[in-house]
Coordinates of C-alpha atoms in Angstrom, one line a residue:
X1 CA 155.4 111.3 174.9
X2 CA 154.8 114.2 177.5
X3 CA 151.6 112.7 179.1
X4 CA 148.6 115.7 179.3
X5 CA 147.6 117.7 182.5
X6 CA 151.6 117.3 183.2
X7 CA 153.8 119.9 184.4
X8 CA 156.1 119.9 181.2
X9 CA 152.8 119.4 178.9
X10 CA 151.0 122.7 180.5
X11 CA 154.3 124.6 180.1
X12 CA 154.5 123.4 176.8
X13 CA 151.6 124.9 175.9
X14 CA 152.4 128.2 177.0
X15 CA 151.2 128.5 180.3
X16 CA 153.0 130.6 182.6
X17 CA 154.9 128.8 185.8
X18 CA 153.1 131.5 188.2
X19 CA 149.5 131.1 187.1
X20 CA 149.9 126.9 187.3
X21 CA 150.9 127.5 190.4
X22 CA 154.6 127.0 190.7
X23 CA 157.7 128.8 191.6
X24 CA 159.8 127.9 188.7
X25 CA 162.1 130.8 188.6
X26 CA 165.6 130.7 185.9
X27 CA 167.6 128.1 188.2
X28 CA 164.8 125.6 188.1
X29 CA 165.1 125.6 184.0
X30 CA 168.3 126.3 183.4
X31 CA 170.5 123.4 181.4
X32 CA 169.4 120.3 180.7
X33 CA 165.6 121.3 182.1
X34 CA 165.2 124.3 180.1
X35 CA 166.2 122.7 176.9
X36 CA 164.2 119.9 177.6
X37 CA 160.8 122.1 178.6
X38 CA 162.0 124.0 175.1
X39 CA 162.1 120.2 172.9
X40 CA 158.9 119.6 174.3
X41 CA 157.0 122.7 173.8
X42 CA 158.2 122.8 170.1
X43 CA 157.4 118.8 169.6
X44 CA 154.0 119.7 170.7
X45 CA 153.8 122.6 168.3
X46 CA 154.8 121.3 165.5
X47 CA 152.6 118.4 165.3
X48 CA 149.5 120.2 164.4
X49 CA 151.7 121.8 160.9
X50 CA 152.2 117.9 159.5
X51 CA 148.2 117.9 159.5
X52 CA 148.1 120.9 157.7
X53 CA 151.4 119.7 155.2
X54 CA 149.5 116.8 154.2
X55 CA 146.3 119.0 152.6
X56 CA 146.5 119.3 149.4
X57 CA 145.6 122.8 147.0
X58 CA 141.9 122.5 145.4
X59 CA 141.2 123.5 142.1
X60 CA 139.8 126.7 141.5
X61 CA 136.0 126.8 140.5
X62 CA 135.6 126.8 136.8
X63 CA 133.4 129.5 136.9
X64 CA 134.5 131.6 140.1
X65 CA 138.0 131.4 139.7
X66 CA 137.8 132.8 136.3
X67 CA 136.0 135.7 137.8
X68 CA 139.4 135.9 139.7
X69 CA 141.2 135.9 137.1
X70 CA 138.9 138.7 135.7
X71 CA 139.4 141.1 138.6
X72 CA 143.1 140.3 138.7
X73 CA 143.5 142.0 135.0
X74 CA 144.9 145.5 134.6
X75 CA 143.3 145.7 130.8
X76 CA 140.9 148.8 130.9
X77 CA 138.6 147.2 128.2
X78 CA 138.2 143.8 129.9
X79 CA 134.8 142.3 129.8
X80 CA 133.5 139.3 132.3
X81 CA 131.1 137.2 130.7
X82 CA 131.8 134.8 132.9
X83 CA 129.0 134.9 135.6
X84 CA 125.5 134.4 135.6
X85 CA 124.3 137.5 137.0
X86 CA 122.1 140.5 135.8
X87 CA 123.7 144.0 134.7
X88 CA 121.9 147.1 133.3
X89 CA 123.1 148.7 129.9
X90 CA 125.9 150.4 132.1
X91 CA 127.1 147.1 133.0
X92 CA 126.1 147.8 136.7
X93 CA 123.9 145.3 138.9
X94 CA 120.3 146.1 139.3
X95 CA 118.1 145.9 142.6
X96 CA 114.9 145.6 141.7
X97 CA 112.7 148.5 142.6
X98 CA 110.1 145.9 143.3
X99 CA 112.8 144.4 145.8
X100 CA 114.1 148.0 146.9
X101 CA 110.0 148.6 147.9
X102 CA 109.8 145.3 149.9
X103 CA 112.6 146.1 152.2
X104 CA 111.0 149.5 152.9
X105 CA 107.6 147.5 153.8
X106 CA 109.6 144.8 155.8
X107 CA 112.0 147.0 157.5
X108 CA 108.9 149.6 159.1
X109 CA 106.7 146.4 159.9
X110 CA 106.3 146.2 163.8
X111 CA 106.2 142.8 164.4
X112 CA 109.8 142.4 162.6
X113 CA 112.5 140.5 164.2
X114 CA 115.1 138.6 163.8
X115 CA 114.3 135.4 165.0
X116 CA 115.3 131.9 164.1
X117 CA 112.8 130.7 161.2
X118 CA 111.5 126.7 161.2
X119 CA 113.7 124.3 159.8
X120 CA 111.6 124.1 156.8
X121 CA 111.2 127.7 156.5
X122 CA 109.0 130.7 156.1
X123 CA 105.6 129.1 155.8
X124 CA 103.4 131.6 153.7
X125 CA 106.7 132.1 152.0
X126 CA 107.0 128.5 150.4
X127 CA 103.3 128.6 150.0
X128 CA 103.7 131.6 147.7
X129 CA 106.6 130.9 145.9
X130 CA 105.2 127.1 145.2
X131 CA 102.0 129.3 143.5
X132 CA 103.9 131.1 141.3
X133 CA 106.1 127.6 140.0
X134 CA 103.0 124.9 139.8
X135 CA 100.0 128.0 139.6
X136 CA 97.9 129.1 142.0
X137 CA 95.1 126.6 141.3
X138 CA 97.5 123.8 140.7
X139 CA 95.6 120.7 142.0
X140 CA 98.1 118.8 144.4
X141 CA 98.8 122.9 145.7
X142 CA 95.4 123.0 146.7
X143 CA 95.1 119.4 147.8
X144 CA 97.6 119.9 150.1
X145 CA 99.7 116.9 148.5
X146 CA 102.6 119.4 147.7
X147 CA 104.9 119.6 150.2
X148 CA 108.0 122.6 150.0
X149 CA 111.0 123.5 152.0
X150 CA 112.6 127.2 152.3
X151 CA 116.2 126.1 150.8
X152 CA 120.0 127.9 150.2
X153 CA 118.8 128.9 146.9
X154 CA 118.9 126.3 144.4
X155 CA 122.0 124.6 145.0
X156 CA 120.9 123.7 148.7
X157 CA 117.7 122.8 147.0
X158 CA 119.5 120.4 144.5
X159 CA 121.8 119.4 147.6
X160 CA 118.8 118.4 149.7
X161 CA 116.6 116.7 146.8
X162 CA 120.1 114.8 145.9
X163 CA 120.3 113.5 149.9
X164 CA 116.0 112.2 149.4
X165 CA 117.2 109.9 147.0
X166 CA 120.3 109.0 148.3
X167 CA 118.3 108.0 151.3
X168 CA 115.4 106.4 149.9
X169 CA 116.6 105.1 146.6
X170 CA 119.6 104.2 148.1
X171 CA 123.0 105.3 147.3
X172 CA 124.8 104.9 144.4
X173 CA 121.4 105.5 142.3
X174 CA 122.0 106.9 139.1
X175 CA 121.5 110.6 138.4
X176 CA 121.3 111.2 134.5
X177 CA 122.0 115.6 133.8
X178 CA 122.5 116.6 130.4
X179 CA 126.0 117.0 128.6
X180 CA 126.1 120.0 129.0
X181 CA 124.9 120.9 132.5
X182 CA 125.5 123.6 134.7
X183 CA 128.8 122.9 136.4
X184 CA 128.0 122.4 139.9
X185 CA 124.9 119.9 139.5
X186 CA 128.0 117.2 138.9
X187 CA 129.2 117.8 142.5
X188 CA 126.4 118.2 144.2
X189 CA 124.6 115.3 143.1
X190 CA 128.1 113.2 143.6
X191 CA 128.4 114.3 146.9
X192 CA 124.9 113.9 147.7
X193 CA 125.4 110.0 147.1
X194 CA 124.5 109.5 143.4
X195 CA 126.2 108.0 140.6
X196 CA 125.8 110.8 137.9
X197 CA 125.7 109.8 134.1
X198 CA 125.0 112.0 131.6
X199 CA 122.3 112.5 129.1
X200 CA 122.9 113.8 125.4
X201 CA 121.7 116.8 124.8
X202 CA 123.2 119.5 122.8
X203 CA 124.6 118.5 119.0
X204 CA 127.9 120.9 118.4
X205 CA 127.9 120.2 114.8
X206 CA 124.4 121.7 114.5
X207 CA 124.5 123.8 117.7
X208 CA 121.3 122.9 118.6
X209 CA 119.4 120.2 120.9
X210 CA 119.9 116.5 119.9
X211 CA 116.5 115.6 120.9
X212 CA 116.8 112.2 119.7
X213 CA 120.0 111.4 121.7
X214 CA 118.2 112.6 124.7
X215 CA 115.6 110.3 124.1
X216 CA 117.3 107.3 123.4
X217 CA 119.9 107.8 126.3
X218 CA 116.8 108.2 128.7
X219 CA 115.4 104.9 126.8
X220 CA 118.4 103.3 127.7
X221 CA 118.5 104.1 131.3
X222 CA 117.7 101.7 134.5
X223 CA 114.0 101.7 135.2
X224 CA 113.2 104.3 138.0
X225 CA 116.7 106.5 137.7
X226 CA 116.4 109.9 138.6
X227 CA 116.7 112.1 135.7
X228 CA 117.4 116.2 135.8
X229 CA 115.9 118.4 134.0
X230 CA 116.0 122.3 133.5
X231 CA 112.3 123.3 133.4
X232 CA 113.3 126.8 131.2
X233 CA 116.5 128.7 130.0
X234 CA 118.7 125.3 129.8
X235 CA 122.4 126.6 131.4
X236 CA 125.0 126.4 129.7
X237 CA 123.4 126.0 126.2
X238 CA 119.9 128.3 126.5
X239 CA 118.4 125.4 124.1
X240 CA 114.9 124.1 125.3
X241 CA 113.0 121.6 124.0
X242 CA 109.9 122.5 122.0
X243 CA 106.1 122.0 123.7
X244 CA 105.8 119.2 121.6
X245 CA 109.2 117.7 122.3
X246 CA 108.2 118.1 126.4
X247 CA 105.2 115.9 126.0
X248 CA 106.8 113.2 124.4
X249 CA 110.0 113.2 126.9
X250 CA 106.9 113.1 129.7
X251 CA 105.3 109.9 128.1
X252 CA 109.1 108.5 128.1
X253 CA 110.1 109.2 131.6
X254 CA 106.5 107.9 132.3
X255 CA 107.1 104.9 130.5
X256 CA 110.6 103.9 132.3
X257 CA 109.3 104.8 135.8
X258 CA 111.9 107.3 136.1
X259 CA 112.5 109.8 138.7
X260 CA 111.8 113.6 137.6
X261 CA 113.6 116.3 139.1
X262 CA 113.0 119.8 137.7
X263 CA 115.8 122.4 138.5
X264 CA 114.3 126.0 137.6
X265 CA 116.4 128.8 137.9
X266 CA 115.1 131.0 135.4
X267 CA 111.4 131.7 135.9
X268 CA 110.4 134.8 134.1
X269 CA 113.2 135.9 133.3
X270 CA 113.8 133.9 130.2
X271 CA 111.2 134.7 128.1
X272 CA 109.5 138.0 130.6
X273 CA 106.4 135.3 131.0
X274 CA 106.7 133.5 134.1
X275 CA 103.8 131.4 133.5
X276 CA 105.2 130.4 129.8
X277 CA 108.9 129.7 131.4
X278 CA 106.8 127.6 134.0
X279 CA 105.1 125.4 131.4
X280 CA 107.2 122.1 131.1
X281 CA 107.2 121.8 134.9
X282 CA 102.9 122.6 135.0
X283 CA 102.8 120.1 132.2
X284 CA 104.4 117.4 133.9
X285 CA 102.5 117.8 136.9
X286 CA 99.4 117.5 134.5
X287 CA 100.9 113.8 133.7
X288 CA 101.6 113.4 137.2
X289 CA 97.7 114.3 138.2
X290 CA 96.3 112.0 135.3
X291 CA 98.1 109.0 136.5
X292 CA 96.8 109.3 139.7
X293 CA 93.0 109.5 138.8
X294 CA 93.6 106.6 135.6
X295 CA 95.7 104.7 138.6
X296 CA 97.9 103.9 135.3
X297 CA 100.3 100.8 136.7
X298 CA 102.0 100.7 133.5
X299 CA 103.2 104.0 133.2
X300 CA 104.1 106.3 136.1
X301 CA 106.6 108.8 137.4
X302 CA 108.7 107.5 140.1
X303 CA 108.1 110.9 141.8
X304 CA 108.5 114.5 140.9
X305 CA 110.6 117.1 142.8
X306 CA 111.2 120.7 141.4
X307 CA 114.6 122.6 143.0
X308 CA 113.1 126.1 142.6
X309 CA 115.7 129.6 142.9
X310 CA 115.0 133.3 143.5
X311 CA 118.3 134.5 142.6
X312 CA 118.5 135.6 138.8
X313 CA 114.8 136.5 138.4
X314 CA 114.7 138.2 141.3
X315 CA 117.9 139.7 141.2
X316 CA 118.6 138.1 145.1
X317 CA 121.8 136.3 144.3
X318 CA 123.8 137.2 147.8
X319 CA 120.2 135.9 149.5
X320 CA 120.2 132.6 148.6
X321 CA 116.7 131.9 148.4
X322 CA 114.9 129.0 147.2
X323 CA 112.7 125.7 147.7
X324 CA 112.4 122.0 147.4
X325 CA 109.1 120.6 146.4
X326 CA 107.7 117.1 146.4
X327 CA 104.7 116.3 144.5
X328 CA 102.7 113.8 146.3
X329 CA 100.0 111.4 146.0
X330 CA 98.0 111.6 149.0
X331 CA 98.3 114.5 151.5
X332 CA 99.3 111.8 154.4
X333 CA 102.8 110.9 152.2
X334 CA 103.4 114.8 152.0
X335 CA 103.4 114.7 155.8
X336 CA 105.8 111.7 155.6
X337 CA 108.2 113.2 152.6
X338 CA 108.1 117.0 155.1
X339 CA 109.3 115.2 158.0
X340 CA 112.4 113.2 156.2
X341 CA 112.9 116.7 154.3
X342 CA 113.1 118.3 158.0
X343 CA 115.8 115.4 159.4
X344 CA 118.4 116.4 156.1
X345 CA 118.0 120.1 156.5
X346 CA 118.5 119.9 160.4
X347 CA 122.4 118.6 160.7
X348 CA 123.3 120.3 157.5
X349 CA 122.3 123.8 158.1
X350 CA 119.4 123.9 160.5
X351 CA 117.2 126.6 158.9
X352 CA 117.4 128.9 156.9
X353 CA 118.3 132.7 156.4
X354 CA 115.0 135.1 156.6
X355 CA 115.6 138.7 154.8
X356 CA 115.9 136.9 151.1
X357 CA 112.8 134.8 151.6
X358 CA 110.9 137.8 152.9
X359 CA 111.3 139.5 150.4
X360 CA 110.1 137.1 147.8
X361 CA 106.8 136.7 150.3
X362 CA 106.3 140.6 150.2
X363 CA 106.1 140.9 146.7
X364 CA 104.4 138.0 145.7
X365 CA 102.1 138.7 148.2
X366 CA 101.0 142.1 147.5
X367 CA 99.3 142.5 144.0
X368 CA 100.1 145.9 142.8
X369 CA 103.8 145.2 143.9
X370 CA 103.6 141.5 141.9
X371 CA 102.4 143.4 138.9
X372 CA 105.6 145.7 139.2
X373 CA 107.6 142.9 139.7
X374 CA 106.5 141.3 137.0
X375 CA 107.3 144.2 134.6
X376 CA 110.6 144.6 136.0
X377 CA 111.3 140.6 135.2
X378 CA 110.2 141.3 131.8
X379 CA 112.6 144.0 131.2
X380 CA 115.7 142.7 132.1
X381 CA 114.5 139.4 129.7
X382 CA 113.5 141.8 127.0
X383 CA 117.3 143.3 127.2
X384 CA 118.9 139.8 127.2
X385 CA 117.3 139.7 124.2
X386 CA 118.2 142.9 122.7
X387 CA 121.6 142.3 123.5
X388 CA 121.7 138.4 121.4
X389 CA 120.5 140.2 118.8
X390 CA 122.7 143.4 118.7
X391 CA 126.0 141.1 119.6
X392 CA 124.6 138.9 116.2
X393 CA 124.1 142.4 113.9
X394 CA 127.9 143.7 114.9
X395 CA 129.5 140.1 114.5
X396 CA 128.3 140.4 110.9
X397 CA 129.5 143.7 111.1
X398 CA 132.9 142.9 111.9
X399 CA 132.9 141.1 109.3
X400 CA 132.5 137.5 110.3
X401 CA 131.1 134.7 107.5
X402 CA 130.0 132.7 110.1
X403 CA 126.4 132.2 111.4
X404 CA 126.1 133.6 114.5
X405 CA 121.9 132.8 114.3
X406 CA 121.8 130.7 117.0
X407 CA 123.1 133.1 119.7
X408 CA 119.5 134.9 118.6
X409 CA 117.3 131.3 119.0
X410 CA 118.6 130.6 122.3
X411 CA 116.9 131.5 125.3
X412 CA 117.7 132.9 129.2
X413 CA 121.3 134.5 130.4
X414 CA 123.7 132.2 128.4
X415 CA 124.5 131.7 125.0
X416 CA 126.8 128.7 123.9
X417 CA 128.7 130.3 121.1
X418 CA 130.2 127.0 120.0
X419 CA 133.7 128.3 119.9
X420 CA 136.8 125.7 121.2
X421 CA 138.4 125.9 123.9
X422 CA 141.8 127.3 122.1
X423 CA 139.5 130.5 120.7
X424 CA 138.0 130.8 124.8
X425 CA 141.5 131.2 125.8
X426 CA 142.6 133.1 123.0
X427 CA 139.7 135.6 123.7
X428 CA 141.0 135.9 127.7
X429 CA 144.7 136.2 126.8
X430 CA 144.8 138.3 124.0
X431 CA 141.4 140.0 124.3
X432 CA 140.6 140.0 127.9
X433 CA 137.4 138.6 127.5
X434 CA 136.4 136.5 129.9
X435 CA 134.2 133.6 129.5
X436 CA 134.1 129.9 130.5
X437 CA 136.3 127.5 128.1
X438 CA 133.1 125.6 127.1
X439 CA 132.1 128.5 125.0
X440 CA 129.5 130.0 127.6
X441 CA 128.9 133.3 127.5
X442 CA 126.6 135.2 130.1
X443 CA 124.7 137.7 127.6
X444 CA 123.7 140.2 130.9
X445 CA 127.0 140.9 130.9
X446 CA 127.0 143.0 127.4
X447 CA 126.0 146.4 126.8
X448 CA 126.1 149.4 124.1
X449 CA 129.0 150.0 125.3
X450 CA 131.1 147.0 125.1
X451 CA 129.4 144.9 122.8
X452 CA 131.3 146.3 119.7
X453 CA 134.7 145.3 121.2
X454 CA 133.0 142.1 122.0
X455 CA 132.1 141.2 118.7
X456 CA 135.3 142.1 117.2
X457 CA 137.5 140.0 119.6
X458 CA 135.4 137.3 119.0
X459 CA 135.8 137.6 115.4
X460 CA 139.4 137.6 115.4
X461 CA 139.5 134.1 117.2
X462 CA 136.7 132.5 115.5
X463 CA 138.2 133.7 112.0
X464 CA 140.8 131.3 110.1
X465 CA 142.8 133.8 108.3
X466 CA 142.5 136.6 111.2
X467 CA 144.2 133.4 113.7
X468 CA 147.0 132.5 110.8

């Protein structure tokens, strides 16, 4: 072992003799000294590489790397309906012009900067984007009792609501996310402390929600869990529960104490009405209100937390904007809840990025340019639409005996087609149509122009005799 701050442990490490300090011309390493100066400096180097040996390859995402796997393809009708993200009927993204108008405003503003925001974030931006979730006249809103954190979109906002009740619950608590969920709540919650268990909620046989399942396996769960729901557009499957259904799963979670966190991605832009894709959440804070005022002891909701994202119905994916609400009974706990909310986002990121969230502020801010907005929200749902039920008419038109009537039912970006694995690949290898191997496809990603191919591919693999 060449002990540091020596002679042979500096020169092993590149440094030249002259800058050390020392005359060490050829004779002074020649022979035995040279070889050993060389031993050394390559024993030192190579140590470092047998860290590096001993990491393993990761996986590629299941969603991103077959998005890879998309742009890798030389096929000049491929189709990626693999991610989650709007396109026009050219199949090109969209900015907003709503979004497009708010950069103009924030760029020629005179007091804009670029300066570090709060850990917690842009404050009249969490104030407006909690409005437009819980309602401007919500009551713990206006109490004061709701406390919000600017977040990394709604992953960090899942990420940081997984850490609360990994600190405060304790860890190990159980998590319970639907089977199906959207891929990355497993791994974040996981990593976030919690033991996640899954839910039933989406019947394959039927293609369509097994409500009763749901219930029972919620029944079944510890008292005071934490359960996740998707307040609108449920990803993968686009199945919600009915109004009526929502009201007796809030009596239920009520019931068994549980822990109710609301993960909404999709406001607006799954049915064009944000206030009717905002619903389940609003109702549940309803429940949450009445408890308070009945002071019901024998049934309550642990607490309620709402991960909130600005990135498909805003079109501000790259952004990452989002929040992390607490509902709270008094205004002196939402003080409490802001300041633990504060330690977690500190070491993990320290605050977070300002162009996304002001733009969200600017437009929500402004009436004329909300009322565009809105508009603009509605359109690209109003084409999601178009698009289940044109990809439904040419299926039939390819000739396919199957029914394809659920793809028109479900609701938001995705529809779960219900196809196997076996077809999925089948479609990307023989078709080059790309979509995940559960079956998920992301309806923004067809058009006029593609979706004739779409439906015919999809025909082929779905059909017995066309597979033989």
């Amino acid at each position: 072992m060449v002990p540091p701050g020596s002679l042979a442990f500096l020169l092993a490490l590149g440094f030249a003799p002259d800058v050390l300090g020392f005359n060490l011309g050829a004779p002074a390493l020649s022979g035995v000294g040279r070889w050993q100066w060389r031993a050394t400096r390559q024993s030192l180097q190579a140590s470092p590489s047998s860290f590096f040996d001993d990491i393993p390859m990761g996986p590629p995402d299941g969603i991103l790397g077959l998005s890879a796997d998309f742009r890798a393809c030389e096929a000049p009708h491929k189709v990626n309906l693999v991610v989650g993200a709007y396109r026009d009927s050219e199949g090109q993204p969209w900015v907003l012009p709503s979004v497009r108008e708010a950069e103009v405003r924030m760029g020629s503003a005179p007091a804009a900067n670029k300066e570090y925001a709060p850990i917690d974030g842009d404050a009249a931006f969490v104030k407006r984007a909690l409005a437009f979730a819980y309602g401007a006249a919500s009551v713990p809103l206006v109490d004061q009792r709701l406390v919000g954190v600017q977040t990394l979109s709604g992953t960090g906002a899942c990420r940081i609501g997984g850490e609360f009740f990994a600190r405060f619950l304790g860890k190990g608590t159980p998590i319970y996310v639907s089977d199906p969920t959207w891929g990355n709540h497993v791994g974040i919650m996981t990593e976030a402390g919690l033991e996640v268990r899954r839910y039933r909620y989406f019947e394959r046989s039927s293609l369509g929600l097994d409500f009763e399942g749901m219930k029972a396996d919620l029944l079944a769960a510890p008292d005071g869990s934490v359960v996740l729901l998707h307040a609108c557009a449920h990803n993968p499957t686009g199945c919600d529960p009915t109004r009526a259904q929502w009201k007796e799963l809030s009596n239920l979670l009520k019931g068994k104490k549980h822990h109710v966190f609301f993960d909404s991605a999709y406001q607006g832009f799954a049915s064009g009405d944000a206030a009717a894709d905002a619903w389940a959440l609003r109702e549940f804070v309803s429940d949450y209100e009445e408890q308070l005022q009945t002071n019901e002891e024998g049934g309550r909701f642990g607490s309620l937390l709402l991960a909130q994202s600005f990135a498909k119905n805003f079109g501000l994916y790259g952004e990452r904007v989002g929040t992390l609400s607490v509902v709270c009974p008094t205004a002196q706990v939402a003080g409490t809840v802001l300041s633990q909310l504060k330690l977690i986002i500190r070491p993990m990121y320290s605050s977070p990025p300002i162009h996304g969230a002001g733009i969200v502020k600017t437009v929500l801010g402004d009436e004329e340019l909300s009322k565009q907005y809105i508009g603009e929200c509605a359109s690209m749902a109003a084409r999601i639409q178009a698009m289940r039920l044109l990809l439904v008419s040419e299926l039939k038109e390819a000739g396919s005996a199957l029914s394809w009537a659920h793809i028109a039912e479900q609701i938001g970006m995705f529809a779960f087609t219900g196809m196997t694995q076996e077809m999925c690949d089948a479609l990307m290898t023989d078709h080059a149509v790309y979509l995940t191997r559960d079956g998920r496809i992301s309806i923004a990603g067809i058009n006029p122009g593609n979706v004739k191919y779409i439906a015919g591919a999809i025909h082929k693999v779905t059909s017995p005799i066309l597979r033989e």
